[in-house]
Coordinates of C-alpha atoms in Angstrom, one line a residue:
Chain A
M182 CA 46.9 -5.2 -76.0
N183 CA 48.3 -4.7 -72.5
P184 CA 45.4 -4.2 -70.1
V185 CA 47.4 -2.8 -67.2
P186 CA 46.9 1.0 -68.2
L187 CA 43.0 0.3 -68.5
F188 CA 42.7 -0.4 -64.8
V189 CA 43.3 3.5 -64.2
A190 CA 41.8 4.6 -67.6
I191 CA 38.4 3.1 -67.2
P192 CA 37.4 4.4 -63.8
L193 CA 39.1 7.7 -64.5
G194 CA 37.0 8.0 -67.7
A195 CA 33.9 7.0 -66.0
A196 CA 34.6 9.6 -63.2
F197 CA 34.9 12.4 -65.8
L198 CA 31.8 11.3 -67.8
I199 CA 29.3 10.8 -64.9
P200 CA 28.8 14.3 -64.0
M201 CA 28.9 15.4 -67.6
L202 CA 26.1 13.1 -68.6
G203 CA 24.4 13.7 -65.2
I204 CA 23.2 17.1 -66.5
W205 CA 21.0 15.5 -69.1
W206 CA 20.5 11.9 -67.8
K207 CA 19.6 11.4 -64.2
K208 CA 20.7 7.8 -64.0
S209 CA 24.2 8.3 -65.6
G210 CA 25.9 7.6 -62.4
E211 CA 24.3 4.3 -61.9
A212 CA 24.5 3.0 -65.2
L213 CA 28.3 4.0 -66.0
A214 CA 29.6 3.1 -62.5
A215 CA 28.0 -0.4 -62.5
L216 CA 29.2 -0.9 -66.1
S217 CA 32.8 0.1 -65.6
T218 CA 33.4 -1.7 -62.3
A219 CA 31.7 -4.7 -63.6
T220 CA 34.3 -4.4 -66.6
L221 CA 37.1 -4.0 -64.1
A222 CA 36.1 -6.9 -61.9
V223 CA 36.0 -9.3 -64.9
M224 CA 39.4 -8.0 -66.1
A225 CA 40.8 -8.4 -62.7
I226 CA 39.6 -12.0 -62.4
L227 CA 40.8 -12.8 -66.0
S228 CA 44.2 -11.5 -65.0
I229 CA 44.8 -14.3 -62.7
G230 CA 47.8 -16.5 -63.5
S231 CA 48.9 -14.0 -66.2
T232 CA 52.7 -13.4 -66.5
A233 CA 54.1 -10.4 -64.7
V234 CA 54.4 -7.5 -67.2
A235 CA 55.8 -3.9 -67.1
Y236 CA 54.0 -1.4 -69.3
H237 CA 55.8 1.6 -70.4
M238 CA 53.9 4.7 -70.6
G239 CA 54.2 6.4 -74.0
G240 CA 57.0 4.0 -75.1
W241 CA 59.6 5.6 -72.9
A242 CA 61.8 2.9 -71.2
P243 CA 62.3 3.1 -67.6
P244 CA 63.9 4.7 -65.6
V245 CA 63.2 7.8 -67.9
G246 CA 59.5 7.0 -68.5
I247 CA 56.7 6.1 -66.1
A248 CA 56.2 2.2 -65.8
L249 CA 53.0 0.4 -64.8
V250 CA 53.8 -2.9 -63.3
S251 CA 51.4 -5.9 -63.0
D252 CA 53.0 -8.8 -61.0
G253 CA 51.4 -11.2 -58.6
L254 CA 51.0 -8.9 -55.8
T255 CA 49.5 -6.4 -58.1
V256 CA 46.9 -9.1 -59.3
L257 CA 46.0 -10.0 -55.8
L258 CA 45.1 -6.4 -54.8
L259 CA 43.5 -5.7 -58.3
I260 CA 41.0 -8.6 -57.7
A261 CA 40.1 -7.4 -54.1
V262 CA 39.7 -3.8 -55.0
N263 CA 37.8 -4.3 -58.3
V264 CA 35.4 -7.1 -57.2
I265 CA 34.6 -5.3 -54.0
A266 CA 34.0 -2.0 -55.8
F267 CA 31.5 -3.8 -58.3
L268 CA 29.5 -5.2 -55.2
C269 CA 29.5 -2.0 -53.4
I270 CA 28.2 -0.3 -56.4
I271 CA 25.5 -2.8 -56.8
F272 CA 24.7 -2.2 -53.2
S273 CA 24.7 1.4 -53.6
L274 CA 22.0 1.4 -56.4
K275 CA 19.5 1.0 -53.7
Y276 CA 20.8 2.2 -50.5
M277 CA 22.1 5.6 -51.8
T278 CA 18.5 6.5 -53.0
A279 CA 18.0 8.4 -49.8
Y280 CA 20.9 10.7 -50.6
S281 CA 20.9 13.5 -53.1
G282 CA 23.6 14.6 -55.5
L283 CA 24.0 11.0 -56.8
P284 CA 26.1 11.6 -60.0
K285 CA 28.7 13.2 -57.7
Y286 CA 28.8 10.3 -55.4
Y287 CA 29.2 7.8 -58.2
S288 CA 31.9 10.2 -59.8
L289 CA 33.8 10.4 -56.6
F290 CA 33.5 6.6 -56.0
M291 CA 35.0 5.9 -59.5
L292 CA 37.9 8.5 -58.7
M293 CA 38.6 6.4 -55.5
V294 CA 38.8 3.2 -57.6
A295 CA 41.0 4.8 -60.3
G296 CA 43.3 6.0 -57.4
M297 CA 43.6 2.7 -55.8
N298 CA 44.1 0.8 -59.1
G299 CA 46.7 3.4 -60.0
V300 CA 48.5 2.9 -56.6
V301 CA 48.6 -0.8 -57.1
V302 CA 49.8 -0.7 -60.6
S303 CA 52.3 2.1 -60.4
G304 CA 55.9 1.3 -60.6
D305 CA 57.2 4.9 -59.9
L306 CA 57.2 6.5 -56.5
F307 CA 56.0 9.9 -57.5
N308 CA 53.2 8.3 -59.5
L309 CA 52.2 6.3 -56.3
Y310 CA 52.0 9.6 -54.5
V311 CA 49.8 11.1 -57.0
F312 CA 47.4 8.2 -57.3
L313 CA 47.4 8.0 -53.5
E314 CA 46.4 11.6 -53.3
V315 CA 43.5 10.9 -56.0
A316 CA 42.3 8.1 -53.9
S317 CA 42.6 10.0 -50.6
I318 CA 40.9 13.3 -51.8
A319 CA 37.9 11.2 -53.2
S320 CA 37.6 9.3 -49.9
Y321 CA 37.8 12.5 -47.8
A322 CA 34.8 13.8 -49.8
L323 CA 33.0 10.5 -49.5
V324 CA 33.3 10.2 -45.9
A325 CA 31.8 13.7 -45.4
F326 CA 29.0 13.0 -48.2
G327 CA 26.2 13.2 -45.9
T328 CA 27.1 16.8 -44.8
E329 CA 25.5 16.4 -41.4
A330 CA 27.5 17.7 -38.4
D331 CA 29.1 14.3 -37.4
E332 CA 30.0 13.5 -41.1
L333 CA 31.6 16.8 -41.7
E334 CA 33.6 16.6 -38.4
A335 CA 34.8 12.9 -39.3
G336 CA 35.6 13.9 -42.8
F337 CA 37.6 17.1 -41.5
K338 CA 39.7 14.9 -39.2
Y339 CA 40.3 12.4 -41.9
L340 CA 41.3 15.1 -44.2
V341 CA 43.8 16.8 -41.8
L342 CA 45.4 13.6 -40.6
G343 CA 45.5 12.1 -44.3
S344 CA 47.1 15.4 -45.5
V345 CA 49.9 15.2 -42.8
A346 CA 50.4 11.5 -44.0
S347 CA 50.6 12.7 -47.6
V348 CA 53.1 15.5 -46.6
M349 CA 55.4 12.7 -44.7
I350 CA 55.3 10.6 -47.9
L351 CA 56.2 13.3 -50.3
F352 CA 59.0 14.3 -47.8
A353 CA 60.2 10.7 -47.9
I354 CA 60.1 10.4 -51.8
G355 CA 62.0 13.6 -52.0
T356 CA 64.7 12.2 -49.8
V357 CA 64.9 8.9 -51.7
Y358 CA 65.4 11.0 -54.8
A359 CA 68.0 13.0 -53.2
V360 CA 70.0 9.8 -52.4
T361 CA 69.4 7.7 -55.4
G362 CA 68.6 10.2 -58.1
T363 CA 65.7 8.2 -59.4
L364 CA 62.0 8.0 -58.8
N365 CA 61.5 4.6 -60.5
M366 CA 61.0 2.1 -57.7
A367 CA 63.0 -0.8 -59.6
D368 CA 65.9 1.8 -60.4
A369 CA 65.9 3.0 -56.7
A370 CA 65.9 -0.5 -55.5
R371 CA 68.9 -1.4 -57.6
E372 CA 70.8 1.9 -56.5
I373 CA 70.1 1.2 -52.8
S374 CA 71.2 -2.6 -53.1
T375 CA 74.2 -1.8 -55.0
R376 CA 75.4 1.2 -53.2
F377 CA 74.4 0.8 -49.5
S378 CA 74.6 -2.9 -48.9
G379 CA 77.6 -4.7 -47.3
A380 CA 79.0 -3.4 -43.9
G381 CA 78.4 -0.3 -42.3
A382 CA 75.1 1.4 -41.2
M383 CA 72.3 2.4 -43.4
N384 CA 72.5 5.7 -45.0
P385 CA 70.9 8.0 -42.4
A386 CA 69.0 10.0 -45.2
L387 CA 67.5 6.7 -46.2
L388 CA 66.6 5.7 -42.6
L389 CA 64.8 9.0 -42.3
A390 CA 63.0 8.4 -45.6
A391 CA 62.0 4.9 -44.3
A392 CA 60.6 6.3 -41.0
M393 CA 58.7 8.9 -43.0
F394 CA 57.3 6.4 -45.3
L395 CA 56.4 4.1 -42.4
M396 CA 54.5 6.9 -40.6
G397 CA 52.8 8.1 -43.7
F398 CA 51.5 4.7 -44.9
S399 CA 50.7 3.7 -41.3
L400 CA 48.4 6.7 -41.0
K401 CA 46.7 5.8 -44.3
A402 CA 46.4 2.1 -43.0
A403 CA 45.2 3.3 -39.6
L404 CA 47.8 1.3 -37.5
V405 CA 47.8 2.3 -33.9
P406 CA 49.2 4.9 -32.8
F407 CA 48.0 6.6 -36.1
H408 CA 44.3 5.3 -36.0
A409 CA 42.4 8.1 -34.6
W410 CA 40.6 9.1 -37.7
L411 CA 39.4 5.6 -38.6
P412 CA 36.7 5.0 -35.8
D413 CA 35.2 8.4 -36.6
A414 CA 35.5 8.2 -40.5
H415 CA 34.2 4.7 -41.0
P416 CA 30.9 5.0 -39.2
S417 CA 30.1 8.4 -40.6
A418 CA 30.5 7.4 -44.3
P419 CA 27.5 5.9 -46.1
A420 CA 27.8 2.0 -45.9
P421 CA 29.3 1.2 -49.2
I422 CA 31.8 3.8 -48.6
S423 CA 32.6 2.4 -45.2
A424 CA 32.9 -1.1 -46.8
M425 CA 35.4 0.2 -49.5
L426 CA 37.3 2.2 -46.9
S427 CA 37.7 -0.7 -44.5
G428 CA 37.8 -3.4 -47.2
V429 CA 40.2 -1.9 -49.6
V430 CA 41.4 1.7 -49.2
I431 CA 43.4 1.2 -45.8
K432 CA 45.0 -1.9 -47.5
S433 CA 45.8 -0.5 -51.1
L434 CA 46.9 2.8 -49.8
G435 CA 48.5 1.7 -46.5
I436 CA 49.6 -2.1 -46.5
Y437 CA 50.2 -2.5 -50.1
A438 CA 52.4 0.6 -50.2
I439 CA 54.4 -0.5 -47.1
C440 CA 55.0 -3.9 -48.9
R441 CA 56.0 -2.3 -52.1
V442 CA 58.2 0.3 -50.8
F443 CA 59.9 -1.7 -48.0
F444 CA 60.1 -5.1 -49.5
H445 CA 61.2 -4.0 -52.9
V446 CA 62.7 -0.6 -52.8
F447 CA 64.4 -0.7 -49.4
G448 CA 64.6 -4.4 -49.3
F449 CA 65.0 -6.7 -46.3
D450 CA 68.4 -8.2 -46.5
P451 CA 70.8 -9.0 -43.7
N452 CA 73.4 -6.8 -45.6
V453 CA 71.3 -3.7 -45.2
M454 CA 71.9 -2.7 -41.5
G455 CA 68.8 -0.6 -41.2
S456 CA 66.4 -3.4 -42.3
V457 CA 66.1 -5.0 -38.9
I458 CA 65.0 -1.8 -37.3
L459 CA 62.5 -1.4 -40.1
A460 CA 61.1 -4.8 -39.5
N461 CA 60.9 -4.5 -35.8
S462 CA 58.9 -1.3 -36.1
M463 CA 56.5 -3.0 -38.5
I464 CA 56.0 -5.8 -35.9
W465 CA 55.5 -3.3 -33.0
L466 CA 52.9 -1.3 -34.9
A467 CA 51.2 -4.6 -35.5
V468 CA 51.2 -5.8 -32.1
L469 CA 49.9 -2.3 -30.8
S470 CA 47.0 -2.2 -33.4
I471 CA 46.0 -5.9 -32.5
V472 CA 45.8 -5.1 -28.8
V473 CA 44.3 -1.5 -28.8
G474 CA 42.0 -2.1 -31.8
G475 CA 40.6 -5.4 -30.1
L476 CA 40.4 -3.9 -26.7
L477 CA 38.5 -0.8 -27.8
A478 CA 36.1 -2.7 -29.9
I479 CA 34.6 -4.6 -26.9
G480 CA 33.2 -1.6 -25.4
Q481 CA 31.4 -0.1 -28.5
W482 CA 27.7 -0.1 -28.6
D483 CA 27.6 1.7 -32.1
Y484 CA 27.6 -1.4 -34.5
K485 CA 29.6 0.3 -37.3
R486 CA 32.2 1.8 -34.6
L487 CA 32.7 -1.8 -33.3
L488 CA 33.5 -2.7 -37.0
A489 CA 35.7 0.1 -37.3
Y490 CA 37.9 -0.8 -34.2
S491 CA 37.8 -4.4 -35.2
S492 CA 39.3 -3.2 -38.6
I493 CA 42.3 -1.6 -36.8
G494 CA 43.0 -5.0 -35.0
Q495 CA 42.7 -7.3 -38.1
V496 CA 44.9 -4.9 -40.0
G497 CA 47.4 -5.5 -37.2
Y498 CA 47.2 -9.2 -38.0
V499 CA 48.1 -8.6 -41.5
M500 CA 51.0 -6.4 -40.7
L501 CA 52.2 -9.0 -38.0
G502 CA 52.4 -11.6 -40.7
L503 CA 54.3 -9.2 -43.1
G504 CA 56.5 -7.8 -40.3
V505 CA 57.6 -11.1 -39.0
G506 CA 58.3 -12.3 -42.6
A507 CA 60.3 -9.2 -43.0
R508 CA 62.2 -9.8 -39.8
V509 CA 63.2 -13.3 -40.9
L510 CA 64.4 -12.0 -44.2
A511 CA 66.3 -9.2 -42.5
T512 CA 68.1 -11.4 -40.0
G513 CA 69.0 -14.0 -42.6
G514 CA 66.7 -16.7 -41.3
P515 CA 65.3 -19.5 -43.4
R516 CA 63.3 -18.2 -46.4
S517 CA 60.7 -20.9 -46.3
L518 CA 59.6 -19.4 -42.8
A519 CA 59.6 -16.0 -44.3
A520 CA 57.5 -17.2 -47.1
L521 CA 55.1 -18.7 -44.6
A522 CA 54.6 -15.5 -42.6
I523 CA 54.3 -13.4 -45.7
L524 CA 51.6 -15.9 -47.2
G525 CA 49.6 -15.6 -43.9
G526 CA 49.6 -11.8 -44.0
L527 CA 48.7 -11.6 -47.7
F528 CA 45.8 -14.4 -47.0
H529 CA 44.4 -12.4 -44.1
L530 CA 44.5 -9.2 -46.2
V531 CA 42.4 -10.7 -48.8
N532 CA 40.2 -12.5 -46.3
H533 CA 39.8 -9.1 -44.4
A534 CA 39.0 -7.3 -47.4
F535 CA 36.1 -9.6 -48.2
F536 CA 34.5 -10.3 -44.8
K537 CA 34.9 -6.8 -43.5
S538 CA 33.3 -5.3 -46.6
L539 CA 30.6 -7.8 -46.0
L540 CA 30.0 -6.8 -42.4
F541 CA 30.0 -3.2 -43.4
L542 CA 27.5 -3.6 -46.1
S543 CA 25.3 -5.8 -43.8
S544 CA 25.4 -3.0 -41.3
G545 CA 24.2 -0.7 -44.0
A546 CA 21.4 -3.0 -44.6
I547 CA 20.5 -3.3 -41.1
Q548 CA 20.6 0.6 -40.7
H549 CA 18.4 0.8 -43.8
A550 CA 15.9 -1.6 -42.2
T551 CA 15.8 -0.5 -38.6
G552 CA 17.0 3.1 -38.9
T553 CA 19.7 2.9 -36.3
R554 CA 23.1 1.4 -35.6
D555 CA 22.8 1.4 -31.8
M556 CA 23.3 -2.2 -30.6
K557 CA 21.1 -1.4 -27.6
Q558 CA 18.0 -0.8 -29.7
M559 CA 18.4 -4.0 -31.6
G560 CA 17.5 -7.7 -31.0
G561 CA 16.1 -10.7 -32.7
L562 CA 17.0 -9.7 -36.3
R563 CA 17.1 -13.4 -37.3
E564 CA 13.4 -13.5 -37.3
K565 CA 12.8 -10.2 -39.4
M566 CA 15.9 -10.3 -41.6
P567 CA 16.8 -13.8 -42.2
I568 CA 19.2 -13.3 -45.1
T569 CA 21.1 -10.4 -43.7
S570 CA 21.3 -12.1 -40.3
A571 CA 22.7 -15.3 -42.1
V572 CA 25.3 -13.5 -43.9
T573 CA 26.4 -11.3 -40.8
N574 CA 26.7 -14.5 -38.9
L575 CA 28.9 -16.1 -41.4
A576 CA 31.1 -13.0 -41.7
A577 CA 31.5 -12.8 -37.9
L578 CA 32.3 -16.5 -37.6
S579 CA 34.9 -16.0 -40.3
I580 CA 36.5 -12.8 -38.9
S581 CA 36.7 -14.4 -35.4
G582 CA 38.6 -17.2 -36.8
V583 CA 36.2 -20.3 -36.3
P584 CA 37.1 -23.1 -38.6
P585 CA 36.6 -24.0 -41.3
F586 CA 36.0 -20.4 -42.4
S587 CA 38.7 -18.4 -44.2
G588 CA 39.7 -16.2 -41.3
F589 CA 40.7 -19.2 -39.2
W590 CA 43.2 -20.5 -41.9
S591 CA 44.8 -17.2 -42.4
K592 CA 45.3 -16.5 -38.6
L593 CA 46.6 -20.1 -38.1
I594 CA 49.3 -19.6 -40.7
I595 CA 50.3 -16.2 -39.3
L596 CA 50.3 -17.8 -35.6
I597 CA 52.3 -20.9 -36.8
A598 CA 54.8 -18.4 -38.6
V599 CA 55.1 -16.3 -35.4
V600 CA 55.8 -19.3 -33.1
K601 CA 58.4 -20.8 -35.5
A602 CA 60.2 -17.4 -35.7
E603 CA 60.3 -17.7 -31.8
H604 CA 58.5 -14.5 -31.0
Y605 CA 56.6 -16.5 -28.2
V606 CA 55.2 -13.2 -26.2
I607 CA 53.9 -11.8 -29.5
A608 CA 52.3 -15.2 -30.3
G609 CA 50.7 -15.3 -26.9
I610 CA 49.3 -11.7 -27.4
A611 CA 48.0 -12.6 -30.9
I612 CA 46.3 -15.7 -29.5
V613 CA 44.7 -14.0 -26.6
M614 CA 43.5 -11.1 -28.9
A615 CA 41.9 -13.8 -31.4
F616 CA 39.8 -14.8 -28.6
V617 CA 38.9 -11.2 -27.8
T618 CA 37.9 -10.8 -31.5
L619 CA 35.6 -13.8 -30.9
A620 CA 34.1 -12.2 -27.9
Y621 CA 33.1 -9.0 -29.4
Y622 CA 31.6 -10.7 -32.4
V623 CA 29.7 -12.9 -30.0
K624 CA 28.5 -9.7 -28.4
V625 CA 27.2 -8.6 -32.0
Q626 CA 25.4 -12.1 -32.5
R627 CA 23.8 -11.8 -29.0
E628 CA 22.8 -8.0 -29.2
I629 CA 21.7 -7.9 -32.8
I630 CA 20.9 -11.4 -34.4
F631 CA 19.7 -13.6 -31.7
G632 CA 17.5 -13.2 -28.8
S633 CA 13.8 -11.8 -28.8
V634 CA 12.8 -9.2 -31.2
R635 CA 12.8 -5.9 -29.6
G636 CA 13.3 -1.9 -30.1
A637 CA 13.8 -0.8 -33.8
V638 CA 13.9 -4.3 -35.2
E639 CA 10.0 -4.6 -34.7
R640 CA 9.1 -2.8 -37.8
A641 CA 12.2 -3.9 -39.7
K642 CA 11.7 -5.8 -43.1
E643 CA 14.2 -7.9 -45.2
V644 CA 16.1 -5.5 -47.5
P645 CA 15.3 -5.8 -51.3
A646 CA 17.2 -8.1 -53.6
A647 CA 19.5 -5.5 -55.0
M648 CA 21.0 -5.1 -51.5
Y649 CA 21.1 -8.7 -50.3
V650 CA 22.6 -10.2 -53.6
P651 CA 26.0 -8.5 -52.9
L652 CA 25.9 -9.8 -49.5
I653 CA 25.4 -13.3 -50.5
I654 CA 28.2 -13.1 -53.3
L655 CA 30.6 -11.9 -50.6
A656 CA 29.5 -14.5 -48.2
I657 CA 30.1 -17.4 -50.9
V658 CA 33.6 -15.8 -51.5
C659 CA 34.4 -16.1 -47.7
V660 CA 33.2 -19.5 -47.3
G661 CA 35.1 -20.4 -50.7
F662 CA 38.5 -19.0 -49.6
G663 CA 38.3 -21.1 -46.5
L664 CA 37.3 -24.4 -48.0
L665 CA 38.9 -24.2 -51.5
Y666 CA 42.3 -22.8 -50.6
P667 CA 44.1 -25.3 -52.9
V668 CA 42.2 -23.9 -55.8
F669 CA 42.8 -20.2 -55.5
G670 CA 45.8 -20.3 -53.0
Y671 CA 48.2 -21.6 -55.7
R672 CA 46.8 -19.4 -58.5
I673 CA 46.7 -15.9 -56.6
L674 CA 48.4 -16.0 -53.2
E675 CA 51.5 -17.8 -53.9
P676 CA 52.4 -15.7 -57.0
A677 CA 51.9 -12.7 -54.8
R678 CA 54.0 -14.0 -52.1
D679 CA 56.8 -14.8 -54.6
A680 CA 56.4 -11.3 -56.2
L681 CA 56.9 -9.8 -52.7
M682 CA 59.9 -11.8 -51.8
N683 CA 62.0 -11.6 -54.9
S684 CA 63.1 -8.0 -55.2
A685 CA 65.7 -8.8 -57.6
E686 CA 63.0 -10.3 -60.0
Y687 CA 61.0 -6.9 -59.8
V688 CA 63.9 -4.9 -60.7
K689 CA 64.8 -7.3 -63.6
L690 CA 61.0 -7.2 -64.8
V691 CA 60.8 -3.4 -64.9
L692 CA 64.3 -2.5 -66.1
G693 CA 64.5 -5.5 -68.6
Chain B
M168 CA 73.0 22.1 -44.7
T169 CA 71.5 25.2 -42.9
V170 CA 68.9 25.5 -45.6
Y171 CA 67.7 22.0 -45.1
F172 CA 67.6 22.6 -41.4
L173 CA 65.3 25.7 -41.9
C174 CA 63.1 23.7 -44.1
V175 CA 62.5 21.2 -41.5
V176 CA 62.0 24.1 -39.0
L177 CA 59.2 25.2 -41.4
L178 CA 57.7 21.8 -41.5
T179 CA 57.6 21.6 -37.7
M180 CA 56.2 25.0 -37.4
G181 CA 53.2 23.9 -39.5
L182 CA 52.8 20.6 -37.6
Y183 CA 52.8 22.8 -34.5
C184 CA 50.3 25.1 -35.8
L185 CA 48.2 22.0 -36.7
V186 CA 48.3 20.4 -33.3
A187 CA 48.1 23.4 -31.1
K188 CA 45.5 25.9 -32.7
K189 CA 42.0 25.2 -31.8
N190 CA 40.6 27.3 -34.7
I191 CA 40.1 25.0 -37.8
V192 CA 40.8 27.7 -40.2
K193 CA 44.2 28.0 -38.5
K194 CA 44.7 24.3 -38.6
V195 CA 44.2 24.6 -42.4
I196 CA 47.0 27.4 -42.5
G197 CA 49.3 25.0 -40.7
L198 CA 48.7 22.3 -43.1
V199 CA 49.4 24.6 -46.0
I200 CA 52.5 25.6 -44.3
M201 CA 53.7 22.0 -44.0
D202 CA 52.8 21.5 -47.7
Y203 CA 54.9 24.5 -48.7
A204 CA 57.8 23.4 -46.6
V205 CA 57.9 20.0 -48.6
N206 CA 57.7 21.9 -51.8
L207 CA 60.5 24.1 -50.8
Y208 CA 62.4 20.9 -49.8
L209 CA 61.9 19.2 -53.2
I210 CA 63.2 22.5 -55.0
I211 CA 66.3 22.7 -52.7
I212 CA 67.2 19.1 -53.6
G213 CA 67.3 20.0 -57.3
Y214 CA 69.2 23.4 -56.9
K215 CA 72.8 24.0 -57.2
K216 CA 74.7 27.2 -56.6
G217 CA 75.1 29.2 -59.8
G218 CA 72.8 26.8 -61.7
V219 CA 70.9 28.1 -64.6
A220 CA 67.5 27.0 -66.1
P221 CA 67.7 23.7 -67.8
V222 CA 66.9 24.7 -71.4
V223 CA 69.1 23.2 -74.1
E224 CA 70.0 25.5 -76.9
R225 CA 72.1 25.2 -80.1
G226 CA 75.7 25.2 -79.5
M227 CA 75.8 24.4 -75.9
N228 CA 78.9 22.6 -74.6
S229 CA 79.1 19.9 -71.9
A230 CA 80.4 22.4 -69.4
M231 CA 77.1 24.4 -69.8
L232 CA 75.1 21.4 -69.3
E233 CA 76.8 20.8 -66.1
R234 CA 75.5 24.1 -64.7
F235 CA 71.9 23.0 -65.2
V236 CA 69.7 22.7 -62.1
D237 CA 67.8 19.4 -61.9
P238 CA 64.4 19.9 -63.7
L239 CA 62.8 16.8 -62.1
P240 CA 62.0 18.2 -58.7
Q241 CA 60.5 21.3 -60.4
A242 CA 58.1 19.2 -62.3
L243 CA 57.3 17.3 -59.1
V244 CA 56.7 20.6 -57.2
L245 CA 54.3 21.7 -59.9
T246 CA 52.3 18.5 -59.6
S247 CA 52.4 18.8 -55.7
I248 CA 51.2 22.5 -55.8
V249 CA 48.1 21.5 -58.0
I250 CA 47.3 18.6 -55.5
G251 CA 47.7 20.9 -52.5
L252 CA 45.2 23.3 -54.3
G253 CA 42.8 20.5 -54.5
V254 CA 43.2 19.6 -50.9
L255 CA 43.0 23.2 -49.9
A256 CA 39.7 23.7 -51.7
L257 CA 38.2 20.7 -50.2
M258 CA 39.4 21.7 -46.7
V259 CA 38.0 25.4 -47.0
A260 CA 34.7 24.1 -48.4
M261 CA 34.4 21.6 -45.4
C262 CA 35.3 24.5 -42.9
I263 CA 32.4 26.5 -44.4
R264 CA 30.0 23.6 -44.1
I265 CA 31.2 22.9 -40.5
Y266 CA 30.6 26.6 -39.8
E267 CA 27.0 26.3 -41.1
R268 CA 26.3 23.3 -39.0
H269 CA 28.0 24.2 -35.8
G270 CA 28.1 28.0 -35.9
T271 CA 31.7 28.0 -34.7
F272 CA 35.2 27.4 -36.0
D273 CA 36.5 26.3 -32.5
M274 CA 37.6 22.6 -32.6
S275 CA 36.8 22.2 -28.8
Q276 CA 33.2 23.1 -29.4
I277 CA 32.7 21.1 -32.3
S278 CA 34.3 17.8 -31.3
K279 CA 31.7 15.2 -30.4
L280 CA 33.4 12.2 -32.0
R281 CA 36.3 11.0 -30.0
G282 CA 38.6 8.4 -32.0

């Protein structure tokens, strides 16, 4: 049996059952959420190296029916989403006991996972929109889950901006439908490549749709200048939700959707006139995000807010790799160079998913133990909470690009690709901002981990095993991605890169 | 062409309301206007002049089938309306909770967080 629909069906079923059973069984949320996310994580890991498949819902062949597609890129995202979701659920078991209404929390969490998996496997533009809305609505509610003044305000802000993004995306989908007469991504890609390639400018309606898509997805991915919701929403959410938002939501709803729609549906090809403009705007968004996110992070004293700004900057690096790859493809440069840039972008995407969720979970552990996230009131955590401090240190080294941790290799690949593509100014900016990243993580280490014990840390105790075990697993993954690249790189990253670069193969896979 | 233009005008009006108004309930109304502008846009895409409902009956010839409006955008709009309803319910619920916490609907008095 084809496992692709199960990635949506299992979490959706769990989300439905949890509040139902919650009436009689108080622990239904914990039990069902842990069980289903564990199943999904195992399924995602088992799908490594599987051949690309297209599943036709209800046996209707595309372009009439709805297609669910699993190729290399999908597998990469499925692993990140489901493994991190499982670890966040394990962390939640202990951490969330301070909140009430837990069945609702787990139900919304599973809805968010269902939405993200749906976005990732969907082969149909409108289906992608529906799943995007499922994931978004669940995350709006989860950000405001504490229902205190700040949480509600952040949740409302996220909701309004996210809804504007959704409206733009729907408008763009309507325009693509009007031009191509199909919603199936592969079919639309075939229409666009056969009807609008060759000499002449890109169809203005398609250019409008591309701009709307770019704006909508950038808002979901929190790229500057569409980032205003993120530094409020991430600190206000409960720690496991911040980890999910920063680790995978902004990537699967934003970056993945940009990849799928622009690389596969619109296509970066020298024959398509508008594609250079698109690639350039991707690079500009990336550079702006790297600079603004990095510079704003330095001045923060709220630990989670610092991490949130850092997410903006790091997503900029992911976008930079993809954007440079897209530009090389669009200007007809060497495909090997485009492959290198895209590989760097995807590698940083996975790395950032793991170490940023580790950092957000550890910030939750620190907040759980000390009761504060103000860095001025902390210090000397190393003595009171050795395990949490060790994993935080490791993640900080990894994200700031210290060899031999994973973040170093992915940033190195991106920078090599940017230099080889002869964008020297951008490469210079990216290198300087990499040092800025190091600077604010040194600040984190100095203020929180090292130094003498002071402030809120004095009465802190190490968190229970249910909270530090997920942290340790994530830390092992971070180190493993850095040291064991040959093992997993060929099995996961390179299929993802090849899937992203070969639009024609995607069309063939779906339409047969 | 005019009708598409008016549709975009409606979208922009909603966006203006969202950006310019301080009252969060008015912001919600602006968002709903945007949502409906896009629904209208989808319907217009599928419409043709003198079109009939796309219901196939016995004995119809191809000339009759030609007059059908495109049914797909209508299905999309139905889904989109349902999603819009869900978002609207969440927004209104949040507005009520914000009013309980802050005692006001005025965004300029609420905003403590500055992105």
